[in-house]
Amino acid sequence: MISVLLSKIEQGMKLVTPDLKKYLNEHSHVLILPWAFPIELTKESFQNDYFKEGSKKYNKYIEPLLNLGIQKENIIISNPYQDTKEKLKNKLTEVDCLVLPGGNPEMLFNKIVHKFDLLYDIKYFKGVIIGESAGAVLQFERYFITAKNNYYKYFAFYDGFGLLKDPFYLDVHSTNQPNYLRKLEKIATEHHKNIYAIFDDGALIINREDLQTKTIGNVKKILGGKEK
């Protein structure tokens, strides 16, 4: 029950590959849910444009998995405009790893929770969950998005999936700009909760059972809660 939290999969997966090889190998099966697109698509536009095989977006998610030794035929990419709820529920019982890509978190949330009713299935998934950006913050019960990262250009809190019961808050695509870091410090202080700020060249691995946390690369811990 390991969660890998990344800001940018191209850089972050290189950092966590040695750790992931403890859990995933050439016999592992992976399900990717690349549903965090900015607007609704069609079955054809998803397959032929948004996540076209061989495209830059496609390769950035497939290549790190191949580098883990996973066989391409064991990687399943879900097209939400043709897959059924029953098919996806079955696949989640068969795979060892779930990938939740970045993009529009509200779109991903609505697809998983409302369209396919997969919240329970994902919440109690026993395998490895790799989340990038939106796919990382959504693993928490509550998450925030800074104005810099929000599609709507304002700061706000949102509901997540609750795989992680908010042991801390997470900030993705963090920057070292003083004003930005002061904002994170204010959030941490006001909500009495620590924040892990993951830069694009950072990663965080957390055990969902005992909440043991490992930071790799460029990650800053901003104190706001009581240290255990």
Tab-separated table of N, CA, C and O in Angstrom, residues 38-85:
chain	number	residue	atom	x	y	z
A	38	PRO	N	-8.514	18.974	-19.632
A	38	PRO	CA	-9.129	20.268	-19.286
A	38	PRO	C	-10.609	20.361	-19.632
A	38	PRO	O	-11.369	21.031	-18.927
A	39	ILE	N	-11.043	19.716	-20.724
A	39	ILE	CA	-12.446	19.752	-21.135
A	39	ILE	C	-12.859	18.347	-21.562
A	39	ILE	O	-12.015	17.493	-21.810
A	40	GLU	N	-14.165	18.123	-21.642
A	40	GLU	CA	-14.652	16.823	-22.082
A	40	GLU	C	-14.206	16.537	-23.518
A	40	GLU	O	-14.134	17.439	-24.352
A	41	LEU	N	-13.908	15.257	-23.762
A	41	LEU	CA	-13.461	14.831	-25.075
A	41	LEU	C	-14.451	13.816	-25.642
A	41	LEU	O	-15.520	13.601	-25.087
A	42	THR	N	-14.089	13.196	-26.734
A	42	THR	CA	-14.828	12.071	-27.281
A	42	THR	C	-13.923	10.849	-27.260
A	42	THR	O	-12.707	10.975	-27.040
A	43	LYS	N	-14.495	9.673	-27.499
A	43	LYS	CA	-13.694	8.458	-27.539
A	43	LYS	C	-12.577	8.593	-28.567
A	43	LYS	O	-11.428	8.215	-28.320
A	44	GLU	N	-12.901	9.163	-29.711
A	44	GLU	CA	-11.932	9.291	-30.795
A	44	GLU	C	-10.854	10.327	-30.475
A	44	GLU	O	-9.667	10.084	-30.717
A	45	SER	N	-11.259	11.480	-29.939
A	45	SER	CA	-10.264	12.523	-29.658
A	45	SER	C	-9.337	12.111	-28.518
A	45	SER	O	-8.159	12.469	-28.500
A	46	PHE	N	-9.860	11.337	-27.574
A	46	PHE	CA	-9.010	10.841	-26.495
A	46	PHE	C	-7.939	9.913	-27.068
A	46	PHE	O	-6.756	10.048	-26.762
A	47	GLN	N	-8.374	8.990	-27.902
A	47	GLN	CA	-7.470	7.965	-28.430
A	47	GLN	C	-6.564	8.481	-29.536
A	47	GLN	O	-5.396	8.088	-29.624
A	48	ASN	N	-7.065	9.369	-30.356
A	48	ASN	CA	-6.305	9.808	-31.536
A	48	ASN	C	-5.573	11.126	-31.352
A	48	ASN	O	-4.770	11.503	-32.203
A	49	ASP	N	-5.845	11.818	-30.258
A	49	ASP	CA	-5.225	13.120	-30.047
A	49	ASP	C	-4.669	13.242	-28.628
A	49	ASP	O	-3.457	13.290	-28.431
A	50	TYR	N	-5.546	13.255	-27.623
A	50	TYR	CA	-5.128	13.542	-26.248
A	50	TYR	C	-4.102	12.533	-25.731
A	50	TYR	O	-3.087	12.909	-25.145
A	51	PHE	N	-4.358	11.241	-25.922
A	51	PHE	CA	-3.446	10.213	-25.402
A	51	PHE	C	-3.078	9.243	-26.510
A	51	PHE	O	-3.091	8.026	-26.334
A	52	LYS	N	-2.722	9.781	-27.645
A	52	LYS	CA	-2.365	8.984	-28.818
A	52	LYS	C	-1.076	8.208	-28.570
A	52	LYS	O	-0.109	8.750	-28.040
A	53	GLU	N	-1.064	6.947	-28.955
A	53	GLU	CA	0.132	6.134	-28.798
A	53	GLU	C	1.308	6.757	-29.550
A	53	GLU	O	1.193	7.144	-30.706
A	54	GLY	N	2.424	6.889	-28.859
A	54	GLY	CA	3.614	7.483	-29.442
A	54	GLY	C	3.717	8.985	-29.263
A	54	GLY	O	4.759	9.571	-29.557
A	55	SER	N	2.647	9.622	-28.763
A	55	SER	CA	2.677	11.073	-28.557
A	55	SER	C	3.515	11.409	-27.324
A	55	SER	O	3.864	10.536	-26.514
A	56	LYS	N	3.822	12.678	-27.162
A	56	LYS	CA	4.636	13.118	-26.033
A	56	LYS	C	3.965	12.793	-24.707
A	56	LYS	O	4.608	12.299	-23.775
A	57	LYS	N	2.656	13.055	-24.613
A	57	LYS	CA	1.941	12.772	-23.367
A	57	LYS	C	1.926	11.272	-23.082
A	57	LYS	O	2.137	10.839	-21.945
A	58	TYR	N	1.673	10.488	-24.096
A	58	TYR	CA	1.662	9.028	-23.955
A	58	TYR	C	3.028	8.532	-23.474
A	58	TYR	O	3.127	7.766	-22.509
A	59	ASN	N	4.075	8.975	-24.128
A	59	ASN	CA	5.414	8.484	-23.811
A	59	ASN	C	5.862	8.872	-22.408
A	59	ASN	O	6.605	8.115	-21.758
A	60	LYS	N	5.440	10.031	-21.938
A	60	LYS	CA	5.932	10.463	-20.633
A	60	LYS	C	5.394	9.599	-19.500
A	60	LYS	O	5.996	9.541	-18.421
A	61	TYR	N	4.285	8.908	-19.734
A	61	TYR	CA	3.769	7.988	-18.720
A	61	TYR	C	4.200	6.548	-18.974
A	61	TYR	O	4.414	5.792	-18.023
A	62	ILE	N	4.327	6.157	-20.226
A	62	ILE	CA	4.673	4.772	-20.542
A	62	ILE	C	6.148	4.489	-20.320
A	62	ILE	O	6.523	3.447	-19.750
A	63	GLU	N	7.019	5.390	-20.739
A	63	GLU	CA	8.452	5.120	-20.678
A	63	GLU	C	8.978	4.871	-19.260
A	63	GLU	O	9.776	3.950	-19.053
A	64	PRO	N	8.540	5.642	-18.240
A	64	PRO	CA	9.024	5.332	-16.891
A	64	PRO	C	8.597	3.948	-16.407
A	64	PRO	O	9.324	3.313	-15.638
A	65	LEU	N	7.434	3.491	-16.856
A	65	LEU	CA	6.970	2.156	-16.468
A	65	LEU	C	7.802	1.084	-17.156
A	65	LEU	O	8.165	0.071	-16.541
A	66	LEU	N	8.130	1.311	-18.419
A	66	LEU	CA	8.994	0.370	-19.134
A	66	LEU	C	10.380	0.311	-18.493
A	66	LEU	O	11.010	-0.751	-18.438
A	67	ASN	N	10.838	1.456	-17.989
A	67	ASN	CA	12.141	1.499	-17.326
A	67	ASN	C	12.159	0.706	-16.022
A	67	ASN	O	13.230	0.351	-15.520
A	68	LEU	N	10.974	0.451	-15.470
A	68	LEU	CA	10.873	-0.385	-14.280
A	68	LEU	C	10.913	-1.866	-14.639
A	68	LEU	O	10.956	-2.718	-13.755
A	69	GLY	N	10.890	-2.157	-15.944
A	69	GLY	CA	10.888	-3.533	-16.399
A	69	GLY	C	9.509	-4.071	-16.708
A	69	GLY	O	9.349	-5.242	-17.087
A	70	ILE	N	8.487	-3.239	-16.530
A	70	ILE	CA	7.113	-3.669	-16.791
A	70	ILE	C	6.925	-3.866	-18.289
A	70	ILE	O	7.379	-3.055	-19.099
A	71	GLN	N	6.273	-4.940	-18.665
A	71	GLN	CA	6.031	-5.242	-20.062
A	71	GLN	C	4.917	-4.349	-20.616
A	71	GLN	O	3.902	-4.116	-19.945
A	72	LYS	N	5.110	-3.856	-21.838
A	72	LYS	CA	4.141	-2.940	-22.427
A	72	LYS	C	2.757	-3.554	-22.507
A	72	LYS	O	1.738	-2.858	-22.294
A	73	GLU	N	2.684	-4.852	-22.780
A	73	GLU	CA	1.376	-5.506	-22.897
A	73	GLU	C	0.657	-5.611	-21.548
A	73	GLU	O	-0.542	-5.914	-21.501
A	74	ASN	N	1.380	-5.349	-20.466
A	74	ASN	CA	0.776	-5.372	-19.126
A	74	ASN	C	0.351	-3.987	-18.649
A	74	ASN	O	-0.043	-3.825	-17.494
A	75	ILE	N	0.460	-2.987	-19.529
A	75	ILE	CA	0.047	-1.617	-19.191
A	75	ILE	C	-1.294	-1.332	-19.861
A	75	ILE	O	-1.411	-1.377	-21.088
A	76	ILE	N	-2.293	-1.058	-19.062
A	76	ILE	CA	-3.648	-0.798	-19.559
A	76	ILE	C	-3.930	0.692	-19.464
A	76	ILE	O	-3.767	1.295	-18.400
A	77	ILE	N	-4.356	1.288	-20.562
A	77	ILE	CA	-4.728	2.703	-20.589
A	77	ILE	C	-6.238	2.785	-20.741
A	77	ILE	O	-6.798	2.280	-21.713
A	78	SER	N	-6.899	3.392	-19.783
A	78	SER	CA	-8.355	3.454	-19.822
A	78	SER	C	-8.844	4.661	-20.615
A	78	SER	O	-8.449	5.801	-20.341
A	79	ASN	N	-9.701	4.401	-21.588
A	79	ASN	CA	-10.423	5.458	-22.306
A	79	ASN	C	-11.798	5.566	-21.650
A	79	ASN	O	-12.623	4.657	-21.788
A	80	PRO	N	-12.058	6.642	-20.915
A	80	PRO	CA	-13.309	6.736	-20.151
A	80	PRO	C	-14.552	6.848	-21.018
A	80	PRO	O	-15.665	6.761	-20.509
A	81	TYR	N	-14.357	7.036	-22.315
A	81	TYR	CA	-15.498	7.159	-23.215
A	81	TYR	C	-15.874	5.831	-23.870
A	81	TYR	O	-16.807	5.774	-24.668
A	82	GLN	N	-15.130	4.766	-23.519
A	82	GLN	CA	-15.525	3.452	-24.028
A	82	GLN	C	-15.500	2.368	-22.944
A	82	GLN	O	-16.186	1.359	-23.061
A	83	ASP	N	-14.727	2.569	-21.875
A	83	ASP	CA	-14.692	1.584	-20.797
A	83	ASP	C	-15.952	1.658	-19.941
A	83	ASP	O	-16.575	2.714	-19.814
A	84	THR	N	-16.313	0.551	-19.344
A	84	THR	CA	-17.482	0.489	-18.472
A	84	THR	C	-17.049	0.460	-17.009
A	84	THR	O	-15.896	0.133	-16.693
A	85	LYS	N	-17.981	0.777	-16.132
A	85	LYS	CA	-17.710	0.726	-14.699
A	85	LYS	C	-17.308	-0.684	-14.278
A	85	LYS	O	-16.367	-0.874	-13.500
